[in-house]
GROMACS .gro file of N, CA, C and O in nm:
model
  360
    1UNK      N    1   4.516 -12.727  -4.745
    1UNK     CA    2   4.637 -12.778  -4.688
    1UNK      C    3   4.661 -12.722  -4.547
    1UNK      O    4   4.702 -12.795  -4.458
    2UNK      N    5   4.635 -12.593  -4.529
    2UNK     CA    6   4.657 -12.532  -4.398
    2UNK      C    7   4.568 -12.594  -4.292
    2UNK      O    8   4.611 -12.611  -4.176
    3UNK      N    9   4.446 -12.631  -4.328
    3UNK     CA   10   4.356 -12.696  -4.232
    3UNK      C   11   4.413 -12.828  -4.185
    3UNK      O   12   4.403 -12.864  -4.068
    4UNK      N   13   4.474 -12.904  -4.277
    4UNK     CA   14   4.533 -13.033  -4.240
    4UNK      C   15   4.650 -13.017  -4.145
    4UNK      O   16   4.680 -13.107  -4.067
    5UNK      N   17   4.716 -12.901  -4.151
    5UNK     CA   18   4.829 -12.874  -4.063
    5UNK      C   19   4.785 -12.812  -3.930
    5UNK      O   20   4.868 -12.780  -3.846
    6UNK      N   21   4.654 -12.791  -3.914
    6UNK     CA   22   4.602 -12.731  -3.792
    6UNK      C   23   4.618 -12.580  -3.789
    6UNK      O   24   4.600 -12.518  -3.684
    7UNK      N   25   4.647 -12.520  -3.901
    7UNK     CA   26   4.667 -12.375  -3.909
    7UNK      C   27   4.537 -12.310  -3.960
    7UNK      O   28   4.532 -12.253  -4.068
    8UNK      N   29   4.433 -12.319  -3.880
    8UNK     CA   30   4.300 -12.278  -3.921
    8UNK      C   31   4.288 -12.128  -3.942
    8UNK      O   32   4.223 -12.083  -4.037
    9UNK      N   33   4.348 -12.050  -3.854
    9UNK     CA   34   4.341 -11.905  -3.872
    9UNK      C   35   4.411 -11.863  -4.001
    9UNK      O   36   4.363 -11.774  -4.072
   10UNK      N   37   4.523 -11.928  -4.032
   10UNK     CA   38   4.593 -11.899  -4.158
   10UNK      C   39   4.508 -11.939  -4.278
   10UNK      O   40   4.508 -11.870  -4.380
   11UNK      N   41   4.435 -12.049  -4.264
   11UNK     CA   42   4.348 -12.093  -4.374
   11UNK      C   43   4.239 -11.990  -4.402
   11UNK      O   44   4.207 -11.962  -4.518
   12UNK      N   45   4.185 -11.931  -4.298
   12UNK     CA   46   4.081 -11.829  -4.314
   12UNK      C   47   4.141 -11.704  -4.379
   12UNK      O   48   4.085 -11.650  -4.475
   13UNK      N   49   4.255 -11.661  -4.330
   13UNK     CA   50   4.320 -11.542  -4.385
   13UNK      C   51   4.356 -11.562  -4.532
   13UNK      O   52   4.327 -11.476  -4.617
   14UNK      N   53   4.415 -11.675  -4.563
   14UNK     CA   54   4.454 -11.703  -4.702
   14UNK      C   55   4.331 -11.722  -4.791
   14UNK      O   56   4.332 -11.685  -4.909
   15UNK      N   57   4.224 -11.777  -4.734
   15UNK     CA   58   4.100 -11.792  -4.809
   15UNK      C   59   4.043 -11.658  -4.849
   15UNK      O   60   3.996 -11.639  -4.962
   16UNK      N   61   4.046 -11.562  -4.758
   16UNK     CA   62   3.996 -11.428  -4.788
   16UNK      C   63   4.079 -11.364  -4.900
   16UNK      O   64   4.024 -11.299  -4.989
   17UNK      N   65   4.209 -11.383  -4.896
   17UNK     CA   66   4.297 -11.331  -5.001
   17UNK      C   67   4.266 -11.401  -5.134
   17UNK      O   68   4.257 -11.337  -5.239
   18UNK      N   69   4.250 -11.532  -5.129
   18UNK     CA   70   4.225 -11.610  -5.251
   18UNK      C   71   4.095 -11.570  -5.320
   18UNK      O   72   4.086 -11.574  -5.443
   19UNK      N   73   3.996 -11.529  -5.242
   19UNK     CA   74   3.868 -11.490  -5.301
   19UNK      C   75   3.879 -11.366  -5.389
   19UNK      O   76   3.790 -11.339  -5.469
   20UNK      N   77   3.988 -11.293  -5.376
   20UNK     CA   78   4.009 -11.175  -5.459
   20UNK      C   79   4.067 -11.210  -5.595
   20UNK      O   80   4.073 -11.125  -5.684
   21UNK      N   81   4.110 -11.334  -5.614
   21UNK     CA   82   4.171 -11.378  -5.739
   21UNK      C   83   4.060 -11.413  -5.838
   21UNK      O   84   3.973 -11.496  -5.809
   22UNK      N   85   4.067 -11.349  -5.954
   22UNK     CA   86   3.966 -11.375  -6.057
   22UNK      C   87   3.980 -11.519  -6.107
   22UNK      O   88   4.091 -11.567  -6.134
   23UNK      N   89   3.868 -11.588  -6.118
   23UNK     CA   90   3.865 -11.723  -6.170
   23UNK      C   91   3.888 -11.833  -6.067
   23UNK      O   92   3.885 -11.951  -6.101
   24UNK      N   93   3.910 -11.795  -5.942
   24UNK     CA   94   3.932 -11.896  -5.836
   24UNK      C   95   3.802 -11.972  -5.812
   24UNK      O   96   3.693 -11.919  -5.832
   25UNK      N   97   3.813 -12.097  -5.774
   25UNK     CA   98   3.693 -12.176  -5.744
   25UNK      C   99   3.642 -12.135  -5.607
   25UNK      O  100   3.685 -12.188  -5.504
   26UNK      N  101   3.549 -12.043  -5.608
   26UNK     CA  102   3.499 -11.985  -5.483
   26UNK      C  103   3.436 -12.089  -5.391
   26UNK      O  104   3.449 -12.079  -5.270
   27UNK      N  105   3.369 -12.185  -5.447
   27UNK     CA  106   3.304 -12.284  -5.362
   27UNK      C  107   3.406 -12.361  -5.279
   27UNK      O  108   3.383 -12.388  -5.161
   28UNK      N  109   3.521 -12.392  -5.337
   28UNK     CA  110   3.625 -12.465  -5.265
   28UNK      C  111   3.682 -12.379  -5.152
   28UNK      O  112   3.703 -12.428  -5.040
   29UNK      N  113   3.706 -12.252  -5.181
   29UNK     CA  114   3.761 -12.161  -5.081
   29UNK      C  115   3.664 -12.145  -4.964
   29UNK      O  116   3.703 -12.153  -4.847
   30UNK      N  117   3.536 -12.124  -4.995
   30UNK     CA  118   3.437 -12.109  -4.888
   30UNK      C  119   3.424 -12.237  -4.806
   30UNK      O  120   3.409 -12.232  -4.684
   31UNK      N  121   3.432 -12.352  -4.871
   31UNK     CA  122   3.426 -12.477  -4.797
   31UNK      C  123   3.545 -12.491  -4.703
   31UNK      O  124   3.528 -12.531  -4.586
   32UNK      N  125   3.663 -12.456  -4.749
   32UNK     CA  126   3.782 -12.464  -4.664
   32UNK      C  127   3.773 -12.365  -4.548
   32UNK      O  128   3.814 -12.396  -4.436
   33UNK      N  129   3.720 -12.246  -4.575
   33UNK     CA  130   3.699 -12.151  -4.466
   33UNK      C  131   3.601 -12.209  -4.364
   33UNK      O  132   3.621 -12.197  -4.243
   34UNK      N  133   3.495 -12.273  -4.413
   34UNK     CA  134   3.398 -12.336  -4.324
   34UNK      C  135   3.463 -12.442  -4.237
   34UNK      O  136   3.437 -12.449  -4.116
   35UNK      N  137   3.549 -12.524  -4.296
   35UNK     CA  138   3.618 -12.627  -4.219
   35UNK      C  139   3.707 -12.565  -4.111
   35UNK      O  140   3.712 -12.614  -3.999
   36UNK      N  141   3.775 -12.457  -4.148
   36UNK     CA  142   3.862 -12.390  -4.051
   36UNK      C  143   3.781 -12.335  -3.934
   36UNK      O  144   3.815 -12.356  -3.817
   37UNK      N  145   3.672 -12.265  -3.966
   37UNK     CA  146   3.586 -12.212  -3.860
   37UNK      C  147   3.530 -12.324  -3.774
   37UNK      O  148   3.526 -12.314  -3.651
   38UNK      N  149   3.487 -12.431  -3.837
   38UNK     CA  150   3.430 -12.544  -3.762
   38UNK      C  151   3.534 -12.604  -3.667
   38UNK      O  152   3.504 -12.632  -3.551
   39UNK      N  153   3.656 -12.622  -3.715
   39UNK     CA  154   3.760 -12.679  -3.630
   39UNK      C  155   3.798 -12.587  -3.514
   39UNK      O  156   3.845 -12.632  -3.411
   40UNK      N  157   3.774 -12.457  -3.532
   40UNK     CA  158   3.802 -12.361  -3.425
   40UNK      C  159   3.682 -12.345  -3.331
   40UNK      O  160   3.688 -12.270  -3.233
   41UNK      N  161   3.571 -12.413  -3.361
   41UNK     CA  162   3.452 -12.405  -3.277
   41UNK      C  163   3.363 -12.287  -3.307
   41UNK      O  164   3.268 -12.260  -3.233
   42UNK      N  165   3.391 -12.217  -3.415
   42UNK     CA  166   3.310 -12.102  -3.456
   42UNK      C  167   3.206 -12.151  -3.557
   42UNK      O  168   3.219 -12.132  -3.677
   43UNK      N  169   3.103 -12.215  -3.504
   43UNK     CA  170   3.007 -12.283  -3.589
   43UNK      C  171   2.920 -12.189  -3.670
   43UNK      O  172   2.880 -12.221  -3.782
   44UNK      N  173   2.891 -12.073  -3.617
   44UNK     CA  174   2.809 -11.976  -3.691
   44UNK      C  175   2.880 -11.934  -3.820
   44UNK      O  176   2.820 -11.940  -3.928
   45UNK      N  177   3.006 -11.897  -3.810
   45UNK     CA  178   3.080 -11.860  -3.931
   45UNK      C  179   3.103 -11.979  -4.022
   45UNK      O  180   3.107 -11.965  -4.144
   46UNK      N  181   3.115 -12.097  -3.964
   46UNK     CA  182   3.128 -12.219  -4.046
   46UNK      C  183   3.002 -12.238  -4.130
   46UNK      O  184   3.011 -12.264  -4.251
   47UNK      N  185   2.886 -12.223  -4.068
   47UNK     CA  186   2.761 -12.238  -4.141
   47UNK      C  187   2.750 -12.136  -4.253
   47UNK      O  188   2.708 -12.170  -4.365
   48UNK      N  189   2.789 -12.013  -4.226
   48UNK     CA  190   2.782 -11.909  -4.329
   48UNK      C  191   2.876 -11.941  -4.445
   48UNK      O  192   2.840 -11.923  -4.562
   49UNK      N  193   2.995 -11.989  -4.414
   49UNK     CA  194   3.091 -12.024  -4.519
   49UNK      C  195   3.042 -12.142  -4.602
   49UNK      O  196   3.051 -12.142  -4.726
   50UNK      N  197   2.987 -12.244  -4.536
   50UNK     CA  198   2.934 -12.359  -4.609
   50UNK      C  199   2.816 -12.317  -4.698
   50UNK      O  200   2.801 -12.365  -4.811
   51UNK      N  201   2.734 -12.227  -4.649
   51UNK     CA  202   2.621 -12.177  -4.729
   51UNK      C  203   2.672 -12.104  -4.853
   51UNK      O  204   2.617 -12.118  -4.961
   52UNK      N  205   2.780 -12.027  -4.838
   52UNK     CA  206   2.837 -11.958  -4.953
   52UNK      C  207   2.895 -12.059  -5.052
   52UNK      O  208   2.887 -12.038  -5.173
   53UNK      N  209   2.952 -12.167  -5.002
   53UNK     CA  210   3.004 -12.272  -5.091
   53UNK      C  211   2.890 -12.328  -5.176
   53UNK      O  212   2.907 -12.349  -5.297
   54UNK      N  213   2.776 -12.348  -5.114
   54UNK     CA  214   2.660 -12.398  -5.189
   54UNK      C  215   2.617 -12.298  -5.295
   54UNK      O  216   2.587 -12.335  -5.409
   55UNK      N  217   2.617 -12.171  -5.260
   55UNK     CA  218   2.573 -12.067  -5.354
   55UNK      C  219   2.660 -12.063  -5.480
   55UNK      O  220   2.611 -12.036  -5.588
   56UNK      N  221   2.788 -12.091  -5.465
   56UNK     CA  222   2.879 -12.084  -5.580
   56UNK      C  223   2.892 -12.215  -5.656
   56UNK      O  224   2.953 -12.219  -5.761
   57UNK      N  225   2.837 -12.322  -5.602
   57UNK     CA  226   2.853 -12.453  -5.665
   57UNK      C  227   2.743 -12.481  -5.768
   57UNK      O  228   2.628 -12.443  -5.750
   58UNK      N  229   2.782 -12.550  -5.873
   58UNK     CA  230   2.685 -12.597  -5.972
   58UNK      C  231   2.687 -12.750  -5.981
   58UNK      O  232   2.619 -12.808  -6.065
   59UNK      N  233   2.762 -12.813  -5.892
   59UNK     CA  234   2.776 -12.958  -5.892
   59UNK      C  235   2.690 -13.016  -5.780
   59UNK      O  236   2.714 -12.988  -5.662
   60UNK      N  237   2.593 -13.098  -5.816
   60UNK     CA  238   2.500 -13.153  -5.717
   60UNK      C  239   2.570 -13.235  -5.610
   60UNK      O  240   2.532 -13.230  -5.492
   61UNK      N  241   2.672 -13.312  -5.647
   61UNK     CA  242   2.744 -13.392  -5.547
   61UNK      C  243   2.816 -13.302  -5.447
   61UNK      O  244   2.816 -13.330  -5.327
   62UNK      N  245   2.877 -13.196  -5.497
   62UNK     CA  246   2.944 -13.102  -5.406
   62UNK      C  247   2.843 -13.034  -5.314
   62UNK      O  248   2.869 -13.017  -5.195
   63UNK      N  249   2.729 -12.995  -5.370
   63UNK     CA  250   2.626 -12.931  -5.290
   63UNK      C  251   2.580 -13.024  -5.178
   63UNK      O  252   2.563 -12.981  -5.064
   64UNK      N  253   2.563 -13.151  -5.210
   64UNK     CA  254   2.525 -13.249  -5.108
   64UNK      C  255   2.631 -13.257  -4.997
   64UNK      O  256   2.598 -13.267  -4.879
   65UNK      N  257   2.757 -13.252  -5.036
   65UNK     CA  258   2.866 -13.255  -4.938
   65UNK      C  259   2.866 -13.132  -4.850
   65UNK      O  260   2.885 -13.142  -4.728
   66UNK      N  261   2.843 -13.015  -4.910
   66UNK     CA  262   2.839 -12.891  -4.832
   66UNK      C  263   2.718 -12.890  -4.738
   66UNK      O  264   2.728 -12.843  -4.625
   67UNK      N  265   2.607 -12.947  -4.785
   67UNK     CA  266   2.488 -12.956  -4.699
   67UNK      C  267   2.516 -13.049  -4.581
   67UNK      O  268   2.471 -13.023  -4.468
   68UNK      N  269   2.591 -13.156  -4.605
   68UNK     CA  270   2.629 -13.246  -4.496
   68UNK      C  271   2.719 -13.174  -4.396
   68UNK      O  272   2.709 -13.196  -4.274
   69UNK      N  273   2.806 -13.087  -4.446
   69UNK     CA  274   2.891 -13.008  -4.357
   69UNK      C  275   2.807 -12.917  -4.268
   69UNK      O  276   2.836 -12.901  -4.150
   70UNK      N  277   2.704 -12.857  -4.327
   70UNK     CA  278   2.615 -12.770  -4.250
   70UNK      C  279   2.546 -12.850  -4.140
   70UNK      O  280   2.540 -12.808  -4.025
   71UNK      N  281   2.498 -12.967  -4.176
   71UNK     CA  282   2.429 -13.052  -4.077
   71UNK      C  283   2.523 -13.089  -3.964
   71UNK      O  284   2.486 -13.084  -3.846
   72UNK      N  285   2.645 -13.126  -3.998
   72UNK     CA  286   2.743 -13.164  -3.895
   72UNK      C  287   2.774 -13.047  -3.802
   72UNK      O  288   2.777 -13.063  -3.681
   73UNK      N  289   2.796 -12.929  -3.860
   73UNK     CA  290   2.828 -12.811  -3.780
   73UNK      C  291   2.710 -12.774  -3.689
   73UNK      O  292   2.730 -12.739  -3.573
   74UNK      N  293   2.589 -12.785  -3.741
   74UNK     CA  294   2.470 -12.756  -3.658
   74UNK      C  295   2.462 -12.852  -3.541
   74UNK      O  296   2.425 -12.813  -3.430
   75UNK      N  297   2.493 -12.978  -3.565
   75UNK     CA  298   2.488 -13.078  -3.459
   75UNK      C  299   2.589 -13.049  -3.349
   75UNK      O  300   2.569 -13.089  -3.234
   76UNK      N  301   2.697 -12.982  -3.382
   76UNK     CA  302   2.800 -12.949  -3.284
   76UNK      C  303   2.767 -12.825  -3.202
   76UNK      O  304   2.828 -12.801  -3.099
   77UNK      N  305   2.671 -12.747  -3.248
   77UNK     CA  306   2.639 -12.621  -3.182
   77UNK      C  307   2.571 -12.645  -3.047
   77UNK      O  308   2.491 -12.737  -3.033
   78UNK      N  309   2.600 -12.559  -2.952
   78UNK     CA  310   2.531 -12.563  -2.824
   78UNK      C  311   2.395 -12.493  -2.840
   78UNK      O  312   2.370 -12.427  -2.941
   79UNK      N  313   2.312 -12.504  -2.740
   79UNK     CA  314   2.182 -12.438  -2.744
   79UNK      C  315   2.199 -12.288  -2.756
   79UNK      O  316   2.129 -12.221  -2.831
   80UNK      N  317   2.296 -12.231  -2.684
   80UNK     CA  318   2.321 -12.087  -2.689
   80UNK      C  319   2.363 -12.046  -2.830
   80UNK      O  320   2.315 -11.946  -2.883
   81UNK      N  321   2.449 -12.123  -2.894
   81UNK     CA  322   2.492 -12.091  -3.030
   81UNK      C  323   2.376 -12.101  -3.129
   81UNK      O  324   2.365 -12.021  -3.220
   82UNK      N  325   2.290 -12.199  -3.108
   82UNK     CA  326   2.174 -12.213  -3.197
   82UNK      C  327   2.079 -12.095  -3.182
   82UNK      O  328   2.018 -12.051  -3.278
   83UNK      N  329   2.065 -12.044  -3.060
   83UNK     CA  330   1.977 -11.929  -3.041
   83UNK      C  331   2.034 -11.806  -3.111
   83UNK      O  332   1.960 -11.727  -3.168
   84UNK      N  333   2.166 -11.789  -3.112
   84UNK     CA  334   2.229 -11.680  -3.187
   84UNK      C  335   2.201 -11.695  -3.336
   84UNK      O  336   2.177 -11.596  -3.405
   85UNK      N  337   2.204 -11.817  -3.385
   85UNK     CA  338   2.176 -11.844  -3.525
   85UNK      C  339   2.032 -11.804  -3.557
   85UNK      O  340   2.006 -11.740  -3.659
   86UNK      N  341   1.940 -11.839  -3.470
   86UNK     CA  342   1.799 -11.806  -3.490
   86UNK      C  343   1.779 -11.655  -3.500
   86UNK      O  344   1.716 -11.604  -3.591
   87UNK      N  345   1.836 -11.582  -3.404
   87UNK     CA  346   1.817 -11.437  -3.402
   87UNK      C  347   1.892 -11.365  -3.513
   87UNK      O  348   1.851 -11.259  -3.557
   88UNK      N  349   1.999 -11.424  -3.561
   88UNK     CA  350   2.076 -11.361  -3.669
   88UNK      C  351   1.995 -11.356  -3.798
   88UNK      O  352   2.008 -11.265  -3.877
   89UNK      N  353   1.912 -11.456  -3.821
   89UNK     CA  354   1.839 -11.466  -3.947
   89UNK      C  355   1.694 -11.422  -3.936
   89UNK      O  356   1.614 -11.447  -4.022
   90UNK      N  357   1.659 -11.354  -3.827
   90UNK     CA  358   1.521 -11.305  -3.813
   90UNK      C  359   1.506 -11.173  -3.885
   90UNK      O  360   1.587 -11.099  -3.912
   0.00000   0.00000   0.00000
């Protein structure tokens, strides 16, 4: 909901708090964090959040959606941002 209101930083903060709640759907929280980071132009953290959403998901359709989010965020990255991504995972 916070992402729809343009309150992306609040969405990230609340997402971090929500992850501490036992039984919360972690994949949904990580996906929302990814959307917030992506909307703020922080594509590296968006990719990491989307990847975490995939790790917690057991639903193939959701995984496909999160993978599409990763592809979209990668396409938005500049060459400099992509080089940071490369070196981060070396």
